[in-house]
Amino acid sequence: MDDRRLSRRDSLLKLGGLLAGATAVGGWKVAEEAGAGPAAVASGLVSCVLAPESTEGPYYLDDQKLRRDITEGKKGVPLTLRLRVLDVSSCRPIKGAAVDVWHCDAGGAYSGVAGASGTFLRGIQRTNSKGTAVFETIYPGWYPGRTPHIHVMVSLGGNVVHTGQLYFPDKLTDAVYRRAPYSRRPGRDPRNAGDSIYRNGGRRSTLALEKRGSGYVGSIAMGVQRS
Ligand code: FE
């Protein structure tokens, strides 16, 4: 084995670690600074991470509304979602992707399911020129057997290209759940590590969260394949 190959491999490993770290603290800044696009990908300088696929679950309804604010008056800690869609083969943002989200309320109920009326906490937004779709919602509650999560589906031209779930750091959930109305249902179970769906790529689908006012902004970039 020659030394040059060894050192190139070493630097790529380091870059990989750097990118993973940057993703964890809020997006793709390092990837952008290193230069995006096909040339950067071909050179091996940039690699987008394919968002982990996950089960859609039983509570998707296919008549979700195009809207940014999905709260419908539901009480909870405010959460702004900034969900970015990138083409995994070029690292470029995808404009016009339909991003569909749905999640349970602070009491663990999904709208339209098991007698819960309304269409709360469900909606669709299109990505802008930066590949970003924004939603105004609340921090989700929990229901038995699942750690807190938000379901997400990404479609291009009517075809679903990604189905996944977004997660939260346990420590932050603990802090949020000490507040009303979540505090009425103590003893959530399981936490992230005990959730069989989270264990399948959940760490890479965990939102980066920043405090804003009385709530949070949760961001993530999702690498998808166009076909
Ligand atoms: Fe769910």
mmCIF file with all atom_site columns, C-alpha atoms and ligand atoms in Angstrom:
data_model
loop_
_atom_site.group_PDB
_atom_site.id
_atom_site.type_symbol
_atom_site.label_atom_id
_atom_site.label_alt_id
_atom_site.label_comp_id
_atom_site.label_asym_id
_atom_site.label_entity_id
_atom_site.label_seq_id
_atom_site.pdbx_PDB_ins_code
_atom_site.Cartn_x
_atom_site.Cartn_y
_atom_site.Cartn_z
_atom_site.occupancy
_atom_site.B_iso_or_equiv
_atom_site.pdbx_formal_charge
_atom_site.auth_seq_id
_atom_site.auth_comp_id
_atom_site.auth_asym_id
_atom_site.auth_atom_id
_atom_site.pdbx_PDB_model_num
ATOM   1   C  CA . MET A 1 1   ? 0.000   0.000  0.000  1.00 0.00 ? 1   MET A CA 1
ATOM   2   C  CA . ASP A 1 2   ? 1.419   3.416  -0.822 1.00 0.00 ? 2   ASP A CA 1
ATOM   3   C  CA . ASP A 1 3   ? 1.538   6.276  1.632  1.00 0.00 ? 3   ASP A CA 1
ATOM   4   C  CA . ARG A 1 4   ? -0.327  8.764  -0.543 1.00 0.00 ? 4   ARG A CA 1
ATOM   5   C  CA . ARG A 1 5   ? -3.399  6.578  -0.702 1.00 0.00 ? 5   ARG A CA 1
ATOM   6   C  CA . LEU A 1 6   ? -3.255  6.059  2.994  1.00 0.00 ? 6   LEU A CA 1
ATOM   7   C  CA . SER A 1 7   ? -3.156  9.781  3.751  1.00 0.00 ? 7   SER A CA 1
ATOM   8   C  CA . ARG A 1 8   ? -5.965  10.559 1.270  1.00 0.00 ? 8   ARG A CA 1
ATOM   9   C  CA . ARG A 1 9   ? -8.116  7.947  2.938  1.00 0.00 ? 9   ARG A CA 1
ATOM   10  C  CA . ASP A 1 10  ? -7.262  9.424  6.306  1.00 0.00 ? 10  ASP A CA 1
ATOM   11  C  CA . SER A 1 11  ? -8.254  12.951 5.251  1.00 0.00 ? 11  SER A CA 1
ATOM   12  C  CA . LEU A 1 12  ? -11.544 11.720 3.783  1.00 0.00 ? 12  LEU A CA 1
ATOM   13  C  CA . LEU A 1 13  ? -12.310 10.004 7.054  1.00 0.00 ? 13  LEU A CA 1
ATOM   14  C  CA . LYS A 1 14  ? -11.592 13.228 8.886  1.00 0.00 ? 14  LYS A CA 1
ATOM   15  C  CA . LEU A 1 15  ? -13.813 15.178 6.512  1.00 0.00 ? 15  LEU A CA 1
ATOM   16  C  CA . GLY A 1 16  ? -16.547 12.600 7.010  1.00 0.00 ? 16  GLY A CA 1
ATOM   17  C  CA . GLY A 1 17  ? -16.360 13.165 10.740 1.00 0.00 ? 17  GLY A CA 1
ATOM   18  C  CA . LEU A 1 18  ? -16.448 16.918 10.257 1.00 0.00 ? 18  LEU A CA 1
ATOM   19  C  CA . LEU A 1 19  ? -19.548 16.693 8.071  1.00 0.00 ? 19  LEU A CA 1
ATOM   20  C  CA . ALA A 1 20  ? -21.283 14.429 10.548 1.00 0.00 ? 20  ALA A CA 1
ATOM   21  C  CA . GLY A 1 21  ? -20.481 16.916 13.314 1.00 0.00 ? 21  GLY A CA 1
ATOM   22  C  CA . ALA A 1 22  ? -21.746 19.860 11.292 1.00 0.00 ? 22  ALA A CA 1
ATOM   23  C  CA . THR A 1 23  ? -25.006 18.053 10.561 1.00 0.00 ? 23  THR A CA 1
ATOM   24  C  CA . ALA A 1 24  ? -25.521 17.419 14.238 1.00 0.00 ? 24  ALA A CA 1
ATOM   25  C  CA . VAL A 1 25  ? -25.228 21.074 15.193 1.00 0.00 ? 25  VAL A CA 1
ATOM   26  C  CA . GLY A 1 26  ? -27.439 22.508 12.515 1.00 0.00 ? 26  GLY A CA 1
ATOM   27  C  CA . GLY A 1 27  ? -27.273 21.705 8.885  1.00 0.00 ? 27  GLY A CA 1
ATOM   28  C  CA . TRP A 1 28  ? -24.872 21.724 6.061  1.00 0.00 ? 28  TRP A CA 1
ATOM   29  C  CA . LYS A 1 29  ? -22.681 24.739 6.652  1.00 0.00 ? 29  LYS A CA 1
ATOM   30  C  CA . VAL A 1 30  ? -19.428 22.854 6.244  1.00 0.00 ? 30  VAL A CA 1
ATOM   31  C  CA . ALA A 1 31  ? -20.645 21.144 3.080  1.00 0.00 ? 31  ALA A CA 1
ATOM   32  C  CA . GLU A 1 32  ? -21.635 24.512 1.645  1.00 0.00 ? 32  GLU A CA 1
ATOM   33  C  CA . GLU A 1 33  ? -18.353 26.144 2.513  1.00 0.00 ? 33  GLU A CA 1
ATOM   34  C  CA . ALA A 1 34  ? -16.427 23.267 0.989  1.00 0.00 ? 34  ALA A CA 1
ATOM   35  C  CA . GLY A 1 35  ? -18.320 23.865 -2.264 1.00 0.00 ? 35  GLY A CA 1
ATOM   36  C  CA . ALA A 1 36  ? -21.385 21.932 -3.307 1.00 0.00 ? 36  ALA A CA 1
ATOM   37  C  CA . GLY A 1 37  ? -22.499 20.532 -6.624 1.00 0.00 ? 37  GLY A CA 1
ATOM   38  C  CA . PRO A 1 38  ? -21.417 17.674 -8.874 1.00 0.00 ? 38  PRO A CA 1
ATOM   39  C  CA . ALA A 1 39  ? -17.738 18.679 -9.115 1.00 0.00 ? 39  ALA A CA 1
ATOM   40  C  CA . ALA A 1 40  ? -17.362 18.727 -5.353 1.00 0.00 ? 40  ALA A CA 1
ATOM   41  C  CA . VAL A 1 41  ? -19.077 15.364 -5.108 1.00 0.00 ? 41  VAL A CA 1
ATOM   42  C  CA . ALA A 1 42  ? -16.897 13.848 -7.852 1.00 0.00 ? 42  ALA A CA 1
ATOM   43  C  CA . SER A 1 43  ? -13.756 15.100 -6.117 1.00 0.00 ? 43  SER A CA 1
ATOM   44  C  CA . GLY A 1 44  ? -14.818 13.345 -2.954 1.00 0.00 ? 44  GLY A CA 1
ATOM   45  C  CA . LEU A 1 45  ? -14.822 16.618 -0.999 1.00 0.00 ? 45  LEU A CA 1
ATOM   46  C  CA . VAL A 1 46  ? -18.529 16.579 -0.337 1.00 0.00 ? 46  VAL A CA 1
ATOM   47  C  CA . SER A 1 47  ? -20.863 13.741 0.438  1.00 0.00 ? 47  SER A CA 1
ATOM   48  C  CA . CYS A 1 48  ? -24.540 14.193 1.236  1.00 0.00 ? 48  CYS A CA 1
ATOM   49  C  CA . VAL A 1 49  ? -26.056 11.757 3.653  1.00 0.00 ? 49  VAL A CA 1
ATOM   50  C  CA . LEU A 1 50  ? -29.112 9.844  2.526  1.00 0.00 ? 50  LEU A CA 1
ATOM   51  C  CA . ALA A 1 51  ? -31.884 10.385 5.048  1.00 0.00 ? 51  ALA A CA 1
ATOM   52  C  CA . PRO A 1 52  ? -32.721 7.076  6.767  1.00 0.00 ? 52  PRO A CA 1
ATOM   53  C  CA . GLU A 1 53  ? -35.979 5.570  5.518  1.00 0.00 ? 53  GLU A CA 1
ATOM   54  C  CA . SER A 1 54  ? -38.466 4.620  8.183  1.00 0.00 ? 54  SER A CA 1
ATOM   55  C  CA . THR A 1 55  ? -41.973 3.255  8.436  1.00 0.00 ? 55  THR A CA 1
ATOM   56  C  CA . GLU A 1 56  ? -44.826 5.612  7.555  1.00 0.00 ? 56  GLU A CA 1
ATOM   57  C  CA . GLY A 1 57  ? -46.829 4.234  10.483 1.00 0.00 ? 57  GLY A CA 1
ATOM   58  C  CA . PRO A 1 58  ? -50.598 3.844  10.661 1.00 0.00 ? 58  PRO A CA 1
ATOM   59  C  CA . TYR A 1 59  ? -51.672 7.474  11.052 1.00 0.00 ? 59  TYR A CA 1
ATOM   60  C  CA . TYR A 1 60  ? -51.027 9.107  7.698  1.00 0.00 ? 60  TYR A CA 1
ATOM   61  C  CA . LEU A 1 61  ? -54.102 10.662 6.068  1.00 0.00 ? 61  LEU A CA 1
ATOM   62  C  CA . ASP A 1 62  ? -53.774 11.510 2.391  1.00 0.00 ? 62  ASP A CA 1
ATOM   63  C  CA . ASP A 1 63  ? -55.796 14.744 2.425  1.00 0.00 ? 63  ASP A CA 1
ATOM   64  C  CA . GLN A 1 64  ? -53.355 16.930 4.336  1.00 0.00 ? 64  GLN A CA 1
ATOM   65  C  CA . LYS A 1 65  ? -53.575 20.684 3.869  1.00 0.00 ? 65  LYS A CA 1
ATOM   66  C  CA . LEU A 1 66  ? -51.077 23.005 2.226  1.00 0.00 ? 66  LEU A CA 1
ATOM   67  C  CA . ARG A 1 67  ? -50.267 25.312 5.135  1.00 0.00 ? 67  ARG A CA 1
ATOM   68  C  CA . ARG A 1 68  ? -47.370 26.546 7.199  1.00 0.00 ? 68  ARG A CA 1
ATOM   69  C  CA . ASP A 1 69  ? -49.120 26.751 10.582 1.00 0.00 ? 69  ASP A CA 1
ATOM   70  C  CA . ILE A 1 70  ? -50.488 23.330 11.481 1.00 0.00 ? 70  ILE A CA 1
ATOM   71  C  CA . THR A 1 71  ? -51.326 23.951 15.149 1.00 0.00 ? 71  THR A CA 1
ATOM   72  C  CA . GLU A 1 72  ? -55.128 24.567 14.842 1.00 0.00 ? 72  GLU A CA 1
ATOM   73  C  CA . GLY A 1 73  ? -54.968 26.035 18.343 1.00 0.00 ? 73  GLY A CA 1
ATOM   74  C  CA . LYS A 1 74  ? -53.325 22.993 19.934 1.00 0.00 ? 74  LYS A CA 1
ATOM   75  C  CA . LYS A 1 75  ? -51.497 23.951 23.122 1.00 0.00 ? 75  LYS A CA 1
ATOM   76  C  CA . GLY A 1 76  ? -47.846 23.135 23.574 1.00 0.00 ? 76  GLY A CA 1
ATOM   77  C  CA . VAL A 1 77  ? -44.298 24.448 23.391 1.00 0.00 ? 77  VAL A CA 1
ATOM   78  C  CA . PRO A 1 78  ? -43.926 26.308 20.069 1.00 0.00 ? 78  PRO A CA 1
ATOM   79  C  CA . LEU A 1 79  ? -41.786 24.544 17.480 1.00 0.00 ? 79  LEU A CA 1
ATOM   80  C  CA . THR A 1 80  ? -40.706 25.907 14.124 1.00 0.00 ? 80  THR A CA 1
ATOM   81  C  CA . LEU A 1 81  ? -39.568 23.175 11.758 1.00 0.00 ? 81  LEU A CA 1
ATOM   82  C  CA . ARG A 1 82  ? -37.025 24.018 9.076  1.00 0.00 ? 82  ARG A CA 1
ATOM   83  C  CA . LEU A 1 83  ? -36.761 20.946 6.874  1.00 0.00 ? 83  LEU A CA 1
ATOM   84  C  CA . ARG A 1 84  ? -34.265 21.053 4.047  1.00 0.00 ? 84  ARG A CA 1
ATOM   85  C  CA . VAL A 1 85  ? -34.379 18.702 1.044  1.00 0.00 ? 85  VAL A CA 1
ATOM   86  C  CA . LEU A 1 86  ? -31.137 18.005 -0.816 1.00 0.00 ? 86  LEU A CA 1
ATOM   87  C  CA . ASP A 1 87  ? -30.406 15.855 -3.843 1.00 0.00 ? 87  ASP A CA 1
ATOM   88  C  CA . VAL A 1 88  ? -28.100 13.221 -2.402 1.00 0.00 ? 88  VAL A CA 1
ATOM   89  C  CA . SER A 1 89  ? -26.199 12.763 -5.677 1.00 0.00 ? 89  SER A CA 1
ATOM   90  C  CA . SER A 1 90  ? -25.292 16.457 -6.082 1.00 0.00 ? 90  SER A CA 1
ATOM   91  C  CA . CYS A 1 91  ? -25.817 17.931 -2.591 1.00 0.00 ? 91  CYS A CA 1
ATOM   92  C  CA . ARG A 1 92  ? -27.882 20.669 -4.235 1.00 0.00 ? 92  ARG A CA 1
ATOM   93  C  CA . PRO A 1 93  ? -31.133 21.895 -2.665 1.00 0.00 ? 93  PRO A CA 1
ATOM   94  C  CA . ILE A 1 94  ? -34.317 20.686 -4.339 1.00 0.00 ? 94  ILE A CA 1
ATOM   95  C  CA . LYS A 1 95  ? -36.891 23.414 -4.975 1.00 0.00 ? 95  LYS A CA 1
ATOM   96  C  CA . GLY A 1 96  ? -40.610 22.603 -5.149 1.00 0.00 ? 96  GLY A CA 1
ATOM   97  C  CA . ALA A 1 97  ? -40.473 19.322 -3.241 1.00 0.00 ? 97  ALA A CA 1
ATOM   98  C  CA . ALA A 1 98  ? -43.653 18.627 -1.273 1.00 0.00 ? 98  ALA A CA 1
ATOM   99  C  CA . VAL A 1 99  ? -42.872 18.009 2.392  1.00 0.00 ? 99  VAL A CA 1
ATOM   100 C  CA . ASP A 1 100 ? -45.639 16.371 4.368  1.00 0.00 ? 100 ASP A CA 1
ATOM   101 C  CA . VAL A 1 101 ? -45.534 16.239 8.185  1.00 0.00 ? 101 VAL A CA 1
ATOM   102 C  CA . TRP A 1 102 ? -47.852 14.812 10.818 1.00 0.00 ? 102 TRP A CA 1
ATOM   103 C  CA . HIS A 1 103 ? -47.506 14.187 14.538 1.00 0.00 ? 103 HIS A CA 1
ATOM   104 C  CA . CYS A 1 104 ? -49.467 13.733 17.737 1.00 0.00 ? 104 CYS A CA 1
ATOM   105 C  CA . ASP A 1 105 ? -50.551 16.487 20.130 1.00 0.00 ? 105 ASP A CA 1
ATOM   106 C  CA . ALA A 1 106 ? -49.290 17.041 23.687 1.00 0.00 ? 106 ALA A CA 1
ATOM   107 C  CA . GLY A 1 107 ? -51.666 14.315 24.896 1.00 0.00 ? 107 GLY A CA 1
ATOM   108 C  CA . GLY A 1 108 ? -50.427 11.763 22.359 1.00 0.00 ? 108 GLY A CA 1
ATOM   109 C  CA . ALA A 1 109 ? -53.427 11.949 19.972 1.00 0.00 ? 109 ALA A CA 1
ATOM   110 C  CA . TYR A 1 110 ? -53.351 12.155 16.160 1.00 0.00 ? 110 TYR A CA 1
ATOM   111 C  CA . SER A 1 111 ? -56.099 14.112 14.420 1.00 0.00 ? 111 SER A CA 1
ATOM   112 C  CA . GLY A 1 112 ? -58.582 11.995 12.498 1.00 0.00 ? 112 GLY A CA 1
ATOM   113 C  CA . VAL A 1 113 ? -57.650 8.860  14.434 1.00 0.00 ? 113 VAL A CA 1
ATOM   114 C  CA . ALA A 1 114 ? -59.453 7.080  17.275 1.00 0.00 ? 114 ALA A CA 1
ATOM   115 C  CA . GLY A 1 115 ? -62.130 9.718  17.639 1.00 0.00 ? 115 GLY A CA 1
ATOM   116 C  CA . ALA A 1 116 ? -59.850 12.761 17.592 1.00 0.00 ? 116 ALA A CA 1
ATOM   117 C  CA . SER A 1 117 ? -61.590 15.168 15.230 1.00 0.00 ? 117 SER A CA 1
ATOM   118 C  CA . GLY A 1 118 ? -60.006 17.911 13.156 1.00 0.00 ? 118 GLY A CA 1
ATOM   119 C  CA . THR A 1 119 ? -56.872 18.018 11.050 1.00 0.00 ? 119 THR A CA 1
ATOM   120 C  CA . PHE A 1 120 ? -54.502 19.397 13.682 1.00 0.00 ? 120 PHE A CA 1
ATOM   121 C  CA . LEU A 1 121 ? -50.752 18.862 13.438 1.00 0.00 ? 121 LEU A CA 1
ATOM   122 C  CA . ARG A 1 122 ? -50.795 17.798 9.803  1.00 0.00 ? 122 ARG A CA 1
ATOM   123 C  CA . GLY A 1 123 ? -49.735 19.756 6.763  1.00 0.00 ? 123 GLY A CA 1
ATOM   124 C  CA . ILE A 1 124 ? -47.772 20.098 3.552  1.00 0.00 ? 124 ILE A CA 1
ATOM   125 C  CA . GLN A 1 125 ? -45.307 22.776 2.428  1.00 0.00 ? 125 GLN A CA 1
ATOM   126 C  CA . ARG A 1 126 ? -43.283 23.170 -0.753 1.00 0.00 ? 126 ARG A CA 1
ATOM   127 C  CA . THR A 1 127 ? -39.543 23.739 -0.499 1.00 0.00 ? 127 THR A CA 1
ATOM   128 C  CA . ASN A 1 128 ? -38.222 27.155 -1.541 1.00 0.00 ? 128 ASN A CA 1
ATOM   129 C  CA . SER A 1 129 ? -35.172 27.826 -3.721 1.00 0.00 ? 129 SER A CA 1
ATOM   130 C  CA . LYS A 1 130 ? -32.929 26.860 -0.814 1.00 0.00 ? 130 LYS A CA 1
ATOM   131 C  CA . GLY A 1 131 ? -34.700 23.525 -0.515 1.00 0.00 ? 131 GLY A CA 1
ATOM   132 C  CA . THR A 1 132 ? -36.329 24.540 2.756  1.00 0.00 ? 132 THR A CA 1
ATOM   133 C  CA . ALA A 1 133 ? -39.892 23.928 3.931  1.00 0.00 ? 133 ALA A CA 1
ATOM   134 C  CA . VAL A 1 134 ? -41.014 25.676 7.130  1.00 0.00 ? 134 VAL A CA 1
ATOM   135 C  CA . PHE A 1 135 ? -43.802 24.685 9.515  1.00 0.00 ? 135 PHE A CA 1
ATOM   136 C  CA . GLU A 1 136 ? -45.137 26.298 12.675 1.00 0.00 ? 136 GLU A CA 1
ATOM   137 C  CA . THR A 1 137 ? -46.243 23.658 15.139 1.00 0.00 ? 137 THR A CA 1
ATOM   138 C  CA . ILE A 1 138 ? -45.810 22.464 18.725 1.00 0.00 ? 138 ILE A CA 1
ATOM   139 C  CA . TYR A 1 139 ? -43.387 20.018 20.296 1.00 0.00 ? 139 TYR A CA 1
ATOM   140 C  CA . PRO A 1 140 ? -45.062 16.602 19.947 1.00 0.00 ? 140 PRO A CA 1
ATOM   141 C  CA . GLY A 1 141 ? -46.248 14.580 22.917 1.00 0.00 ? 141 GLY A CA 1
ATOM   142 C  CA . TRP A 1 142 ? -45.845 10.839 23.201 1.00 0.00 ? 142 TRP A CA 1
ATOM   143 C  CA . TYR A 1 143 ? -47.963 7.722  22.995 1.00 0.00 ? 143 TYR A CA 1
ATOM   144 C  CA . PRO A 1 144 ? -47.251 4.292  24.489 1.00 0.00 ? 144 PRO A CA 1
ATOM   145 C  CA . GLY A 1 145 ? -44.466 2.357  22.792 1.00 0.00 ? 145 GLY A CA 1
ATOM   146 C  CA . ARG A 1 146 ? -42.954 5.284  20.889 1.00 0.00 ? 146 ARG A CA 1
ATOM   147 C  CA . THR A 1 147 ? -40.400 7.950  21.668 1.00 0.00 ? 147 THR A CA 1
ATOM   148 C  CA . PRO A 1 148 ? -41.502 11.456 20.570 1.00 0.00 ? 148 PRO A CA 1
ATOM   149 C  CA . HIS A 1 149 ? -41.298 11.834 16.792 1.00 0.00 ? 149 HIS A CA 1
ATOM   150 C  CA . ILE A 1 150 ? -42.622 13.680 13.771 1.00 0.00 ? 150 ILE A CA 1
ATOM   151 C  CA . HIS A 1 151 ? -43.509 11.761 10.623 1.00 0.00 ? 151 HIS A CA 1
ATOM   152 C  CA . VAL A 1 152 ? -42.246 13.184 7.348  1.00 0.00 ? 152 VAL A CA 1
ATOM   153 C  CA . MET A 1 153 ? -42.740 12.331 3.698  1.00 0.00 ? 153 MET A CA 1
ATOM   154 C  CA . VAL A 1 154 ? -41.043 14.034 0.752  1.00 0.00 ? 154 VAL A CA 1
ATOM   155 C  CA . SER A 1 155 ? -42.522 13.917 -2.751 1.00 0.00 ? 155 SER A CA 1
ATOM   156 C  CA . LEU A 1 156 ? -41.222 15.095 -6.103 1.00 0.00 ? 156 LEU A CA 1
ATOM   157 C  CA . GLY A 1 157 ? -43.667 15.443 -8.977 1.00 0.00 ? 157 GLY A CA 1
ATOM   158 C  CA . GLY A 1 158 ? -46.190 13.325 -7.096 1.00 0.00 ? 158 GLY A CA 1
ATOM   159 C  CA . ASN A 1 159 ? -43.772 10.482 -6.326 1.00 0.00 ? 159 ASN A CA 1
ATOM   160 C  CA . VAL A 1 160 ? -42.766 9.769  -2.749 1.00 0.00 ? 160 VAL A CA 1
ATOM   161 C  CA . VAL A 1 161 ? -38.948 9.873  -2.557 1.00 0.00 ? 161 VAL A CA 1
ATOM   162 C  CA . HIS A 1 162 ? -38.545 9.723  1.206  1.00 0.00 ? 162 HIS A CA 1
ATOM   163 C  CA . THR A 1 163 ? -40.554 8.466  4.165  1.00 0.00 ? 163 THR A CA 1
ATOM   164 C  CA . GLY A 1 164 ? -39.051 9.006  7.578  1.00 0.00 ? 164 GLY A CA 1
ATOM   165 C  CA . GLN A 1 165 ? -39.412 10.108 11.174 1.00 0.00 ? 165 GLN A CA 1
ATOM   166 C  CA . LEU A 1 166 ? -37.726 13.007 12.938 1.00 0.00 ? 166 LEU A CA 1
ATOM   167 C  CA . TYR A 1 167 ? -36.564 12.775 16.536 1.00 0.00 ? 167 TYR A CA 1
ATOM   168 C  CA . PHE A 1 168 ? -35.546 14.944 19.491 1.00 0.00 ? 168 PHE A CA 1
ATOM   169 C  CA . PRO A 1 169 ? -32.691 14.729 21.982 1.00 0.00 ? 169 PRO A CA 1
ATOM   170 C  CA . ASP A 1 170 ? -33.960 13.009 25.154 1.00 0.00 ? 170 ASP A CA 1
ATOM   171 C  CA . LYS A 1 171 ? -32.618 15.736 27.441 1.00 0.00 ? 171 LYS A CA 1
ATOM   172 C  CA . LEU A 1 172 ? -34.553 18.417 25.607 1.00 0.00 ? 172 LEU A CA 1
ATOM   173 C  CA . THR A 1 173 ? -37.729 16.323 25.648 1.00 0.00 ? 173 THR A CA 1
ATOM   174 C  CA . ASP A 1 174 ? -37.303 15.880 29.410 1.00 0.00 ? 174 ASP A CA 1
ATOM   175 C  CA . ALA A 1 175 ? -37.116 19.660 29.835 1.00 0.00 ? 175 ALA A CA 1
ATOM   176 C  CA . VAL A 1 176 ? -40.099 20.322 27.564 1.00 0.00 ? 176 VAL A CA 1
ATOM   177 C  CA . TYR A 1 177 ? -42.218 17.644 29.238 1.00 0.00 ? 177 TYR A CA 1
ATOM   178 C  CA . ARG A 1 178 ? -41.754 19.300 32.628 1.00 0.00 ? 178 ARG A CA 1
ATOM   179 C  CA . ARG A 1 179 ? -43.891 22.128 31.235 1.00 0.00 ? 179 ARG A CA 1
ATOM   180 C  CA . ALA A 1 180 ? -47.686 22.173 30.813 1.00 0.00 ? 180 ALA A CA 1
ATOM   181 C  CA . PRO A 1 181 ? -49.552 20.614 29.132 1.00 0.00 ? 181 PRO A CA 1
ATOM   182 C  CA . TYR A 1 182 ? -47.043 17.754 28.740 1.00 0.00 ? 182 TYR A CA 1
ATOM   183 C  CA . SER A 1 183 ? -46.472 17.553 32.507 1.00 0.00 ? 183 SER A CA 1
ATOM   184 C  CA . ARG A 1 184 ? -49.963 16.092 32.937 1.00 0.00 ? 184 ARG A CA 1
ATOM   185 C  CA . ARG A 1 185 ? -48.673 12.826 31.459 1.00 0.00 ? 185 ARG A CA 1
ATOM   186 C  CA . PRO A 1 186 ? -45.430 11.961 33.274 1.00 0.00 ? 186 PRO A CA 1
ATOM   187 C  CA . GLY A 1 187 ? -43.411 8.797  32.758 1.00 0.00 ? 187 GLY A CA 1
ATOM   188 C  CA . ARG A 1 188 ? -43.025 8.744  28.999 1.00 0.00 ? 188 ARG A CA 1
ATOM   189 C  CA . ASP A 1 189 ? -41.981 5.369  27.699 1.00 0.00 ? 189 ASP A CA 1
ATOM   190 C  CA . PRO A 1 190 ? -39.814 4.568  25.842 1.00 0.00 ? 190 PRO A CA 1
ATOM   191 C  CA . ARG A 1 191 ? -36.975 7.044  25.479 1.00 0.00 ? 191 ARG A CA 1
ATOM   192 C  CA . ASN A 1 192 ? -35.008 7.161  22.210 1.00 0.00 ? 192 ASN A CA 1
ATOM   193 C  CA . ALA A 1 193 ? -32.735 4.206  22.904 1.00 0.00 ? 193 ALA A CA 1
ATOM   194 C  CA . GLY A 1 194 ? -35.666 1.965  23.830 1.00 0.00 ? 194 GLY A CA 1
ATOM   195 C  CA . ASP A 1 195 ? -37.633 2.675  20.636 1.00 0.00 ? 195 ASP A CA 1
ATOM   196 C  CA . SER A 1 196 ? -37.265 -0.076 18.022 1.00 0.00 ? 196 SER A CA 1
ATOM   197 C  CA . ILE A 1 197 ? -37.934 2.332  15.122 1.00 0.00 ? 197 ILE A CA 1
ATOM   198 C  CA . TYR A 1 198 ? -35.517 4.976  16.447 1.00 0.00 ? 198 TYR A CA 1
ATOM   199 C  CA . ARG A 1 199 ? -32.818 2.321  16.638 1.00 0.00 ? 199 ARG A CA 1
ATOM   200 C  CA . ASN A 1 200 ? -32.946 2.069  12.854 1.00 0.00 ? 200 ASN A CA 1
ATOM   201 C  CA . GLY A 1 201 ? -31.200 5.329  11.939 1.00 0.00 ? 201 GLY A CA 1
ATOM   202 C  CA . GLY A 1 202 ? -32.959 7.602  14.430 1.00 0.00 ? 202 GLY A CA 1
ATOM   203 C  CA . ARG A 1 203 ? -29.766 9.287  15.542 1.00 0.00 ? 203 ARG A CA 1
ATOM   204 C  CA . ARG A 1 204 ? -29.232 10.524 11.962 1.00 0.00 ? 204 ARG A CA 1
ATOM   205 C  CA . SER A 1 205 ? -32.847 11.751 11.850 1.00 0.00 ? 205 SER A CA 1
ATOM   206 C  CA . THR A 1 206 ? -32.606 13.813 15.019 1.00 0.00 ? 206 THR A CA 1
ATOM   207 C  CA . LEU A 1 207 ? -33.448 17.483 14.696 1.00 0.00 ? 207 LEU A CA 1
ATOM   208 C  CA . ALA A 1 208 ? -30.901 20.135 15.615 1.00 0.00 ? 208 ALA A CA 1
ATOM   209 C  CA . LEU A 1 209 ? -32.738 22.392 18.044 1.00 0.00 ? 209 LEU A CA 1
ATOM   210 C  CA . GLU A 1 210 ? -32.195 26.004 18.999 1.00 0.00 ? 210 GLU A CA 1
ATOM   211 C  CA . LYS A 1 211 ? -34.147 27.933 21.572 1.00 0.00 ? 211 LYS A CA 1
ATOM   212 C  CA . ARG A 1 212 ? -36.299 30.779 20.256 1.00 0.00 ? 212 ARG A CA 1
ATOM   213 C  CA . GLY A 1 213 ? -38.582 32.725 22.561 1.00 0.00 ? 213 GLY A CA 1
ATOM   214 C  CA . SER A 1 214 ? -40.588 30.273 24.650 1.00 0.00 ? 214 SER A CA 1
ATOM   215 C  CA . GLY A 1 215 ? -40.056 27.537 22.076 1.00 0.00 ? 215 GLY A CA 1
ATOM   216 C  CA . TYR A 1 216 ? -37.587 26.021 19.657 1.00 0.00 ? 216 TYR A CA 1
ATOM   217 C  CA . VAL A 1 217 ? -36.498 25.900 16.045 1.00 0.00 ? 217 VAL A CA 1
ATOM   218 C  CA . GLY A 1 218 ? -35.793 22.373 14.828 1.00 0.00 ? 218 GLY A CA 1
ATOM   219 C  CA . SER A 1 219 ? -33.740 21.920 11.673 1.00 0.00 ? 219 SER A CA 1
ATOM   220 C  CA . ILE A 1 220 ? -32.556 19.014 9.599  1.00 0.00 ? 220 ILE A CA 1
ATOM   221 C  CA . ALA A 1 221 ? -31.336 18.347 6.064  1.00 0.00 ? 221 ALA A CA 1
ATOM   222 C  CA . MET A 1 222 ? -32.739 15.302 4.328  1.00 0.00 ? 222 MET A CA 1
ATOM   223 C  CA . GLY A 1 223 ? -30.748 13.848 1.454  1.00 0.00 ? 223 GLY A CA 1
ATOM   224 C  CA . VAL A 1 224 ? -33.069 12.168 -1.069 1.00 0.00 ? 224 VAL A CA 1
ATOM   225 C  CA . GLN A 1 225 ? -32.693 10.307 -4.334 1.00 0.00 ? 225 GLN A CA 1
ATOM   226 C  CA . ARG A 1 226 ? -34.594 11.903 -7.201 1.00 0.00 ? 226 ARG A CA 1
ATOM   227 C  CA . SER A 1 227 ? -35.878 8.596  -8.544 1.00 0.00 ? 227 SER A CA 1
HETATM 228 FE FE . FE  B 2 .   ? -46.330 8.211  15.067 1.00 0.00 ? 1   FE  B FE 1
#
